[in-house]
PDB file of C-alpha atoms in Angstrom:
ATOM      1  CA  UNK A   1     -69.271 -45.240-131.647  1.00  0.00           C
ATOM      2  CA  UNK A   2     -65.634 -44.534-132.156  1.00  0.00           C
ATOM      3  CA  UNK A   3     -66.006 -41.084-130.907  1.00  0.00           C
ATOM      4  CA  UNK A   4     -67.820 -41.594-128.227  1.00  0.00           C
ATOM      5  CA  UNK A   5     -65.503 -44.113-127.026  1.00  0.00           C
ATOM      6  CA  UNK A   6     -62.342 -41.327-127.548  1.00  0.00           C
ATOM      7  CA  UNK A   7     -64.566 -38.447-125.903  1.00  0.00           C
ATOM      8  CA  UNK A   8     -64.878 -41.555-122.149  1.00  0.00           C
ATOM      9  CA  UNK A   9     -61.124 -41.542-122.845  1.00  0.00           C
ATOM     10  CA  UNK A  10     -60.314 -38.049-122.523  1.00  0.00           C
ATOM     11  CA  UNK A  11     -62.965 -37.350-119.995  1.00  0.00           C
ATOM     12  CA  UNK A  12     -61.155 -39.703-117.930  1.00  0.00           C
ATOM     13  CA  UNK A  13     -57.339 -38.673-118.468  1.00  0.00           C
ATOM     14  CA  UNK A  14     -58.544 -34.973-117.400  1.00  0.00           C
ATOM     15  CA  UNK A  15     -60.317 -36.662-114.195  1.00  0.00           C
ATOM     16  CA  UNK A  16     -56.870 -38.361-113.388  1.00  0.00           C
ATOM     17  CA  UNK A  17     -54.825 -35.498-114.416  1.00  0.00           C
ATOM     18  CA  UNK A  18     -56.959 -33.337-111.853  1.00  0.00           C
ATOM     19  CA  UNK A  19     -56.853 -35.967-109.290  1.00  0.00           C
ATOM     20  CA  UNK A  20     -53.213 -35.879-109.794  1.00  0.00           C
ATOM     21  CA  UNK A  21     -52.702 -32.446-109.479  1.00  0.00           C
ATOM     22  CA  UNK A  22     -54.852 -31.763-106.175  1.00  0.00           C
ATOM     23  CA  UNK A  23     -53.196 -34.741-104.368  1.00  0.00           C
ATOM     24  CA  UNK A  24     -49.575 -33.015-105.183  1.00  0.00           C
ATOM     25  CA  UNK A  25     -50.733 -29.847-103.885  1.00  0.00           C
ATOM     26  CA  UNK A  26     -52.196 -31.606-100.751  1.00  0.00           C
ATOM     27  CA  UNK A  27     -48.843 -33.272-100.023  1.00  0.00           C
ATOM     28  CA  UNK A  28     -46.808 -29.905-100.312  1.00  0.00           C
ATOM     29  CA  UNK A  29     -48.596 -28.596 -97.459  1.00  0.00           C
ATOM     30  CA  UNK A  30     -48.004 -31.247 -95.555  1.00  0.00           C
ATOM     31  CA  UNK A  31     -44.249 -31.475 -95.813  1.00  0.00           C
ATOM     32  CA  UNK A  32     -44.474 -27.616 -95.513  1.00  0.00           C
ATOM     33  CA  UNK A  33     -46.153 -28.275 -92.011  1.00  0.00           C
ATOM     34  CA  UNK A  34     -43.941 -31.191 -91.091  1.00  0.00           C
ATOM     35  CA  UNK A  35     -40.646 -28.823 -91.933  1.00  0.00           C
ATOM     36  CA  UNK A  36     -42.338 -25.869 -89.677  1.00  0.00           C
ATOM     37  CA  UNK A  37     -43.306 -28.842 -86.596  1.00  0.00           C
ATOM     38  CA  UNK A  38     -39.648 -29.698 -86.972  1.00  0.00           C
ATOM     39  CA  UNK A  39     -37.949 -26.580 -87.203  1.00  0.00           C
ATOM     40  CA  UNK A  40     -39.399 -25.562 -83.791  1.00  0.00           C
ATOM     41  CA  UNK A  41     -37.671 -27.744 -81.596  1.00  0.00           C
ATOM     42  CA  UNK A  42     -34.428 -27.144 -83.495  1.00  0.00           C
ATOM     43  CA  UNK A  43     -34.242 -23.619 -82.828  1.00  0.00           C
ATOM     44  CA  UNK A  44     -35.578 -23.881 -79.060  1.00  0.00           C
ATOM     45  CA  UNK A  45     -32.429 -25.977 -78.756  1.00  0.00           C
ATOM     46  CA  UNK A  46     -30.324 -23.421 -79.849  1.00  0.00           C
ATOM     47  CA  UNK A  47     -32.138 -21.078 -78.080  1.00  0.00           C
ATOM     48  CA  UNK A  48     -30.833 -23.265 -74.840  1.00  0.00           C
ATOM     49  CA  UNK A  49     -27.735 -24.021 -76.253  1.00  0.00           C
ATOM     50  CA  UNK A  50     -26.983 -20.734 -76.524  1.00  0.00           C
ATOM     51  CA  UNK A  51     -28.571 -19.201 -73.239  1.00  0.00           C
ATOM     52  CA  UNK A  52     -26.123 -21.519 -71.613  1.00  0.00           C
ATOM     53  CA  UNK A  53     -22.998 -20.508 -73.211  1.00  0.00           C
ATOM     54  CA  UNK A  54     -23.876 -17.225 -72.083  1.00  0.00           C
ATOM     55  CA  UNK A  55     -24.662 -17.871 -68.665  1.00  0.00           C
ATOM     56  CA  UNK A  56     -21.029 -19.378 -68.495  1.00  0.00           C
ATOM     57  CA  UNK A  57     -19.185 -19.110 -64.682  1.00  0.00           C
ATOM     58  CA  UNK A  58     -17.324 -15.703 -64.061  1.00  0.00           C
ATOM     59  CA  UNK A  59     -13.988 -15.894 -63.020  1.00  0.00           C
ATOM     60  CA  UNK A  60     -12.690 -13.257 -61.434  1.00  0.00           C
ATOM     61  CA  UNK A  61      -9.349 -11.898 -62.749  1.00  0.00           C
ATOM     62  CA  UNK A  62      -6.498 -12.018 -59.697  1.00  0.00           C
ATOM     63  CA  UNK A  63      -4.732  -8.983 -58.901  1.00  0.00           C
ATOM     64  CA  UNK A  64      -2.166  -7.555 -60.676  1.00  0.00           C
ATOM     65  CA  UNK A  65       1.555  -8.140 -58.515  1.00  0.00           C
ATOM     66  CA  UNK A  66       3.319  -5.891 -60.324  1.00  0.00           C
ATOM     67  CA  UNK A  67       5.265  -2.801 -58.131  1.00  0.00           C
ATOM     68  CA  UNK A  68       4.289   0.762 -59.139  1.00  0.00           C
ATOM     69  CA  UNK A  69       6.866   2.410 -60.769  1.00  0.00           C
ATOM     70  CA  UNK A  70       7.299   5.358 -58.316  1.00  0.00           C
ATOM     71  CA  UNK A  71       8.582   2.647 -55.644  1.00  0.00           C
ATOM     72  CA  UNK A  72      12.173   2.773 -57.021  1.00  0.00           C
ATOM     73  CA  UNK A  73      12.173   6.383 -56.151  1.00  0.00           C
ATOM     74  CA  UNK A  74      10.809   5.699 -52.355  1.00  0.00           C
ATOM     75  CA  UNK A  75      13.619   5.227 -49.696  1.00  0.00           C
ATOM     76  CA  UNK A  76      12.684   1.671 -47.855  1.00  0.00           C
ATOM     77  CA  UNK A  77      12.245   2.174 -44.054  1.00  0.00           C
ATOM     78  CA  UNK A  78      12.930   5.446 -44.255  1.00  0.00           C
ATOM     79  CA  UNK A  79      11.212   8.671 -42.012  1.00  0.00           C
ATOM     80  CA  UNK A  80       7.581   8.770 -43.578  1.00  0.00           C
ATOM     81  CA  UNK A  81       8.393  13.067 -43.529  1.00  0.00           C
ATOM     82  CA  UNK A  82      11.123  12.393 -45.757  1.00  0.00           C
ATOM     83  CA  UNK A  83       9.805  10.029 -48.339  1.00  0.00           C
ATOM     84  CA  UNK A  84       9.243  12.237 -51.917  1.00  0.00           C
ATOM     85  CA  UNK A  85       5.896  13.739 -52.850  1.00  0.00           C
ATOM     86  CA  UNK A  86       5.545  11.052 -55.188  1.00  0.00           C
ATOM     87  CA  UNK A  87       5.683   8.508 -52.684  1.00  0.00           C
ATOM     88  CA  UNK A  88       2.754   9.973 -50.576  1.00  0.00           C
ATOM     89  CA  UNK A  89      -1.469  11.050 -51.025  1.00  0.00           C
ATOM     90  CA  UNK A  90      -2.031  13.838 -49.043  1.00  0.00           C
ATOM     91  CA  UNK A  91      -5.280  15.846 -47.953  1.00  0.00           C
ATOM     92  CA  UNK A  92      -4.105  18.900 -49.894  1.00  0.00           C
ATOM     93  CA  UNK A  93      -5.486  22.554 -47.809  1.00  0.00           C
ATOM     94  CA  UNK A  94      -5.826  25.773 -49.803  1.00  0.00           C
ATOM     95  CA  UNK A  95      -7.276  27.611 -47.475  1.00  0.00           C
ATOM     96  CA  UNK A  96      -3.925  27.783 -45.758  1.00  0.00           C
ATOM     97  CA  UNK A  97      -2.686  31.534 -44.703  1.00  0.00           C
ATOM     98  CA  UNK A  98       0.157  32.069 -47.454  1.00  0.00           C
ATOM     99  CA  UNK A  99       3.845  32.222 -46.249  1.00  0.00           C
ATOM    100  CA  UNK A 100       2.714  30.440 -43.115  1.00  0.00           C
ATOM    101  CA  UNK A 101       3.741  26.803 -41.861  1.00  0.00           C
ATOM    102  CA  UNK A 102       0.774  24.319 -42.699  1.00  0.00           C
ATOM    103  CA  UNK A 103       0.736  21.254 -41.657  1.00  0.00           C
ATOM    104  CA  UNK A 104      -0.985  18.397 -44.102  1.00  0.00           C
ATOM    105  CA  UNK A 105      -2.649  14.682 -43.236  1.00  0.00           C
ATOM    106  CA  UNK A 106      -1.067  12.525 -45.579  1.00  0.00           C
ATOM    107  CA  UNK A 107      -1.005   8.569 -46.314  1.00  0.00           C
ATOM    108  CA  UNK A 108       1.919   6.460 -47.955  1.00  0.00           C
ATOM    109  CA  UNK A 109       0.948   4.973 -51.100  1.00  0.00           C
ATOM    110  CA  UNK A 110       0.620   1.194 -52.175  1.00  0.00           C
ATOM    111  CA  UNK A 111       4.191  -0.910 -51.588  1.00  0.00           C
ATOM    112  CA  UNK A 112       6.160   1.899 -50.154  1.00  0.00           C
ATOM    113  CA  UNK A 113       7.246   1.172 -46.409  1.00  0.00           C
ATOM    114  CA  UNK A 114       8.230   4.310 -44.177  1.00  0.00           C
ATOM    115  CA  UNK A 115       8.559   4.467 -40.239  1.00  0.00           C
ATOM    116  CA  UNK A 116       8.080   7.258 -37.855  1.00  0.00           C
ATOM    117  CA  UNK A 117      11.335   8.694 -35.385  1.00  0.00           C
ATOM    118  CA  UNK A 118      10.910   6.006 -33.378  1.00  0.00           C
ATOM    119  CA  UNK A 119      11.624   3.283 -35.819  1.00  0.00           C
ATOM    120  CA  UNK A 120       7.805   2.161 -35.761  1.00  0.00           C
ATOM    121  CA  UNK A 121       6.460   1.575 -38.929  1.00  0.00           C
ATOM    122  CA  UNK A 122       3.469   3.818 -39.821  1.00  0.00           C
ATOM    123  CA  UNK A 123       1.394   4.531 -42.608  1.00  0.00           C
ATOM    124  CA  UNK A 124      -0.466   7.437 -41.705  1.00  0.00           C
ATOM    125  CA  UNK A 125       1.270  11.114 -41.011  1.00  0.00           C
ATOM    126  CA  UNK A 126       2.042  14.922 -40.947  1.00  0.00           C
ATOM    127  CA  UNK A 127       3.805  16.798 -42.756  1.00  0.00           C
ATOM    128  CA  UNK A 128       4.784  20.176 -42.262  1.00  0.00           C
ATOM    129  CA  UNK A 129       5.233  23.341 -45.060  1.00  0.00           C
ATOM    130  CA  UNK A 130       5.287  26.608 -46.077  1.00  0.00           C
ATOM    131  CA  UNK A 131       1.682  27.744 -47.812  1.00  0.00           C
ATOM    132  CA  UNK A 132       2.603  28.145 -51.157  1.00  0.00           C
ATOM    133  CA  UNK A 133       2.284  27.428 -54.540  1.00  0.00           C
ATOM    134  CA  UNK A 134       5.234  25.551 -56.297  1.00  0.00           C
ATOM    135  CA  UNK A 135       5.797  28.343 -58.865  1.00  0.00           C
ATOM    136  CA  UNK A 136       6.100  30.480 -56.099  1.00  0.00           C
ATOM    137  CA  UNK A 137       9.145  28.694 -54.462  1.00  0.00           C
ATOM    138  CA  UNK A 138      12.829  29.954 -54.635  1.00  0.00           C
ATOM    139  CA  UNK A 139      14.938  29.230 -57.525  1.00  0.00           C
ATOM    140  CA  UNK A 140      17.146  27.036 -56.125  1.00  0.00           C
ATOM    141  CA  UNK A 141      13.843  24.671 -54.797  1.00  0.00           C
ATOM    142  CA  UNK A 142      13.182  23.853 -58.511  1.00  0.00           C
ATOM    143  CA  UNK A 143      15.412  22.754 -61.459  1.00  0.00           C
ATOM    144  CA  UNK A 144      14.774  24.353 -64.974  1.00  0.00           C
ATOM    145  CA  UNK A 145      15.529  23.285 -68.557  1.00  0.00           C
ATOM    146  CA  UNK A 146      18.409  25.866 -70.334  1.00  0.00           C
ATOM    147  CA  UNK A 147      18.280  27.359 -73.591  1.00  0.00           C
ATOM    148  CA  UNK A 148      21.137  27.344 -75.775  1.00  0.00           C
ATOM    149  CA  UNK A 149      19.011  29.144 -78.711  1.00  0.00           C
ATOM    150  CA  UNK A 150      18.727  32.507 -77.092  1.00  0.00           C
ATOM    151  CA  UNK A 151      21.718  35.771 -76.798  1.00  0.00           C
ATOM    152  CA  UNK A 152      22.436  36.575 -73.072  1.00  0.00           C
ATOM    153  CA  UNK A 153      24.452  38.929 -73.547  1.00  0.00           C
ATOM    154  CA  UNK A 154      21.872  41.607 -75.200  1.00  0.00           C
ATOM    155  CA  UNK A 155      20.009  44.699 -74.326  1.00  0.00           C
ATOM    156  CA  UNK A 156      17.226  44.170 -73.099  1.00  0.00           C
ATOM    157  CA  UNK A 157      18.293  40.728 -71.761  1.00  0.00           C
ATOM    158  CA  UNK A 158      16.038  37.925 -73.465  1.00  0.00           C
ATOM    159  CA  UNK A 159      14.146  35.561 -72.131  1.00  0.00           C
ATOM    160  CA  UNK A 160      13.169  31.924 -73.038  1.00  0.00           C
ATOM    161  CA  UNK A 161      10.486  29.220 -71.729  1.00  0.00           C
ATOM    162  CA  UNK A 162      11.535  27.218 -69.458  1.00  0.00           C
ATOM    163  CA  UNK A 163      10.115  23.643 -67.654  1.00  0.00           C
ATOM    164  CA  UNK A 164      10.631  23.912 -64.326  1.00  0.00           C
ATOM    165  CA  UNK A 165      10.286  20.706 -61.559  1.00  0.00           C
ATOM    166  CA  UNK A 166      10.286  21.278 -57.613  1.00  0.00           C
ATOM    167  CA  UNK A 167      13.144  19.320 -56.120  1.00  0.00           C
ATOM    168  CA  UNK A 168      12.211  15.986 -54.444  1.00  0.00           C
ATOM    169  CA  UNK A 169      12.773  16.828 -50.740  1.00  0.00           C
ATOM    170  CA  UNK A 170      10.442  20.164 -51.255  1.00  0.00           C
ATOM    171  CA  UNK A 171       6.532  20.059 -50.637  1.00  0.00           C
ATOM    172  CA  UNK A 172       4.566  22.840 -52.050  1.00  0.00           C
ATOM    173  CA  UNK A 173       1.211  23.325 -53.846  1.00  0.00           C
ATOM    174  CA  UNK A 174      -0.163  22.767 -57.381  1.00  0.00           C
ATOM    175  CA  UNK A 175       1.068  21.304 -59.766  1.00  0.00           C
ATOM    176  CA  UNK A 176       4.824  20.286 -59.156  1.00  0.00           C
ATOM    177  CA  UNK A 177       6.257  20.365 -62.952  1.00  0.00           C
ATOM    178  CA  UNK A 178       5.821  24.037 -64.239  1.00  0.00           C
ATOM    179  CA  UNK A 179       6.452  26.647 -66.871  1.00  0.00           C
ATOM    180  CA  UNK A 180       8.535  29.596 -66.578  1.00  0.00           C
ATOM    181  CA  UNK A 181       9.708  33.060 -68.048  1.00  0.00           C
ATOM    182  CA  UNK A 182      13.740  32.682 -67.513  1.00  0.00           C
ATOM    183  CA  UNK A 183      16.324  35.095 -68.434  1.00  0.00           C
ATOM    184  CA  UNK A 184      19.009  33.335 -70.765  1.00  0.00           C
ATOM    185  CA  UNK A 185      21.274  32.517 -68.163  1.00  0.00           C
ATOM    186  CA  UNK A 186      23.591  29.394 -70.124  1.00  0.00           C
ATOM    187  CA  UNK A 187      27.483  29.232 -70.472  1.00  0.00           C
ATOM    188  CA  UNK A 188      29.480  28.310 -72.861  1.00  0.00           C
ATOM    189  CA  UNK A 189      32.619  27.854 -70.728  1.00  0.00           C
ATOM    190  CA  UNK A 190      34.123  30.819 -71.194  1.00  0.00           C
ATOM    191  CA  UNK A 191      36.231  32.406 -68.324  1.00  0.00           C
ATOM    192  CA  UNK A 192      36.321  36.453 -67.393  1.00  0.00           C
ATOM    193  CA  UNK A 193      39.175  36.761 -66.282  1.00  0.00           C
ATOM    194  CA  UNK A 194      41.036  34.646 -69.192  1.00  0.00           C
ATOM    195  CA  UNK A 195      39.234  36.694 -71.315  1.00  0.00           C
ATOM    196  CA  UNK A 196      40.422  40.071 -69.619  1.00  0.00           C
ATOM    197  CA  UNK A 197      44.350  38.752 -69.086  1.00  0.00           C
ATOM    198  CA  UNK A 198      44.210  38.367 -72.713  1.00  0.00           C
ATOM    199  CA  UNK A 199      43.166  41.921 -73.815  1.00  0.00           C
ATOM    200  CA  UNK A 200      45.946  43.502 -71.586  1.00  0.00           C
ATOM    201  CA  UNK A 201      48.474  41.289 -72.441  1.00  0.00           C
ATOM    202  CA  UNK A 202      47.869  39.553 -76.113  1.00  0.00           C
ATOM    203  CA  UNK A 203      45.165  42.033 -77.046  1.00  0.00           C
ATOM    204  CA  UNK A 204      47.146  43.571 -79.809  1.00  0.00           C
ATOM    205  CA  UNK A 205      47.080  41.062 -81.679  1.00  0.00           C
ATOM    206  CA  UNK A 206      43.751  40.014 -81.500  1.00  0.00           C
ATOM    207  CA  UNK A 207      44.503  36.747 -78.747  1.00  0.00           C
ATOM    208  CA  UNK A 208      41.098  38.346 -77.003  1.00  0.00           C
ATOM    209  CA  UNK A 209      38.382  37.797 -79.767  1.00  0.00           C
ATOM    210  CA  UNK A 210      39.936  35.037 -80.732  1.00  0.00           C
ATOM    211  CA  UNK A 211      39.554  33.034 -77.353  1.00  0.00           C
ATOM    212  CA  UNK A 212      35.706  34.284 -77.126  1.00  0.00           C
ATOM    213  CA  UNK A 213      35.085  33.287 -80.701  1.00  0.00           C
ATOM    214  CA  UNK A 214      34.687  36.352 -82.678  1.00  0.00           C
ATOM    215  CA  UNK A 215      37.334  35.678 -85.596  1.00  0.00           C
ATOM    216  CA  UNK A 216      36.664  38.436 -87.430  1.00  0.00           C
ATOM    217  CA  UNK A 217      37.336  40.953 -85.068  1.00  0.00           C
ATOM    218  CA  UNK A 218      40.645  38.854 -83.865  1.00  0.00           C
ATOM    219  CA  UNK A 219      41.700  39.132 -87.943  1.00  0.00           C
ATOM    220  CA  UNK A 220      41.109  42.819 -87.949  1.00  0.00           C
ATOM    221  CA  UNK A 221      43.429  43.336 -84.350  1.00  0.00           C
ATOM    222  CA  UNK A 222      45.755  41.210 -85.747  1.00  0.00           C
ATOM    223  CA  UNK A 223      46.274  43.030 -89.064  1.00  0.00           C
ATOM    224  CA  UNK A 224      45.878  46.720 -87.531  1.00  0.00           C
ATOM    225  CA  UNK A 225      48.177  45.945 -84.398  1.00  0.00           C
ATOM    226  CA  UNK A 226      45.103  46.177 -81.915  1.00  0.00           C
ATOM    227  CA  UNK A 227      43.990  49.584 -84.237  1.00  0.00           C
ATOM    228  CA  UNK A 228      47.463  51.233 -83.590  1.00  0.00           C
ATOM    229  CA  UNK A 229      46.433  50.092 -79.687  1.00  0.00           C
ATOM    230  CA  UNK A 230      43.370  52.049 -79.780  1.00  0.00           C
ATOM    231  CA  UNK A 231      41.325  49.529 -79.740  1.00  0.00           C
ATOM    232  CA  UNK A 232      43.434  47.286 -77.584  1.00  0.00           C
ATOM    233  CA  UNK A 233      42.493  50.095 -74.932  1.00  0.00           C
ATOM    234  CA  UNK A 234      38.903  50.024 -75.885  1.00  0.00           C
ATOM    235  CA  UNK A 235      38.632  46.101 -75.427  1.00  0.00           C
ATOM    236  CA  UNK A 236      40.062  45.767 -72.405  1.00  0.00           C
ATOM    237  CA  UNK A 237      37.559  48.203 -70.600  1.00  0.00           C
ATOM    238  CA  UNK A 238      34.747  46.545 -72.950  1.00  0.00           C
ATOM    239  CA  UNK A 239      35.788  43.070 -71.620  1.00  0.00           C
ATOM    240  CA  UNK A 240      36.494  44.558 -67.742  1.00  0.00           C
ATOM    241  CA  UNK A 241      32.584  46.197 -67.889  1.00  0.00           C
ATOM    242  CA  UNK A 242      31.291  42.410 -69.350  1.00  0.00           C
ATOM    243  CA  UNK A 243      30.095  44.763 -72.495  1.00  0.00           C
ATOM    244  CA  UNK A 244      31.458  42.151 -74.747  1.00  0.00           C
ATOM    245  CA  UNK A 245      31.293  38.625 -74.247  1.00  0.00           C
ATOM    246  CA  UNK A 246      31.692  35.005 -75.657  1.00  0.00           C
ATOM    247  CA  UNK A 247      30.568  34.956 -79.684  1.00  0.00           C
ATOM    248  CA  UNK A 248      27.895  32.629 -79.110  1.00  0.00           C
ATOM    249  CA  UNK A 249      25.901  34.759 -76.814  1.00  0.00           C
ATOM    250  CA  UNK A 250      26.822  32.273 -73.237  1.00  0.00           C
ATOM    251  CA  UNK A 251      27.837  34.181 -69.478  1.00  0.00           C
ATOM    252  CA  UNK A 252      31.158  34.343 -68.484  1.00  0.00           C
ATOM    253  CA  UNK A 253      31.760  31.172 -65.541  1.00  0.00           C
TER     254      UNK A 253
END
């Protein structure tokens, strides 16, 4: 009887203990459905919230005030043919004839003010030119960088690279800021004709290559008295034919 009564008992804890069990697994799916039913609105709400933070108003940004920096070099009410090349857009023609006068449509750039010859302002104009390129202009149209690294007085004469800019007031085509083959052409300050006075007068003692910076020569005049005046002779007709010149390798002014 005893056994029988222990074998109901167990038969009924594993009935509960499988009752248990199913109903724990029936209320996990639940929640798991509840969390998914909530979760939907949630992120269709950010969905919104974020559609409208990106469909924010545009503002447009206002215009910049600020004056170009080529004004300061644009004459104010000045004649519109005058005004710098910087200072002007113009309808550029290279089919021009070349050494001929060409004559250009051209258009005054933001801020700059100009007026024709009768003192009414104007903002479209002509200009007038010769057809050519800017490298092509005279020397004295353009201003060039100097060398101080290279001998001018040599044979053959050296040359150096040069940066060359066309002058404000000139109008020419290309590009208006070029490079260039230039002979050495600097000065030191030295003068010819000091130079010269010296070898006939002081040149026997050296006074000559002293002034145009060649001290060792000027040592050896000294000490020889001008080579017993031979050489006196022979510097002053090296110094008259420009043979021999300042120590750093400058012109004569």
């Amino acid at each position: 009887m005893a056994a029988r009564w222990w074998r109901r008992a167990l038969r009924g804890l594993c009935g509960a203990a499988l009752f248990l069990s199913q109903l724990s697994v029936l209320s996990g799916r639940a929640g798991s459905l509840m969390t998914t039913k909530l979760s939907q609105p949630q992120s269709t709400l950010a969905k919104s919230l974020t559609s409208t933070s990106t469909n924010a108003p545009y503002f447009k940004a206002l215009e910049s005030t600020e004056i170009p920096p080529y004004v300061t070099n644009c004459p104010s009410n000045g004649l519109c043919s005058r005004l710098p090349p910087d200072c002007m857009t113009c309808n550029t023609n290279y089919s021009c004839i070349y050494g001929k006068t060409a004559t250009f449509d051209c258009k005054v750039k933001p801020h700059v003010h100009c007026v024709d010859e009768n003192n009414h302002e104007q903002e479209n104009f002509t200009i007038n030119m010769t057809c050519q390129f800017c490298w092509q202009l005279a020397t004295s149209d353009y201003v060039c960088t100097n060398s101080t690294n290279c001998m001018t007085v040599s044979c053959p004469r050296q040359r150096y690279n040069a940066t060359c800019t066309v002058r404000d007031h000139i109008h020419c085509l290309g590009n208006r800021v070029f490079p260039k083959m230039l002979y050495c052409n600097w000065t030191g300050g030295y003068k010819w004709s000091t130079a010269l006075a010296l070898s006939i007068t002081l040149g026997g003692f050296g006074a000559d290559r002293f002034y145009l910076g060649q001290w060792r020569e000027g040592l050896g005049k000294l000490f020889s008295f001008g080579g017993l005046g031979i050489w006196t002779l022979i510097d002053v007709l090296l110094i008259g034919v420009g043979y021999v010149g300042p120590a750093d390798g400058s012109l004569y002014i």
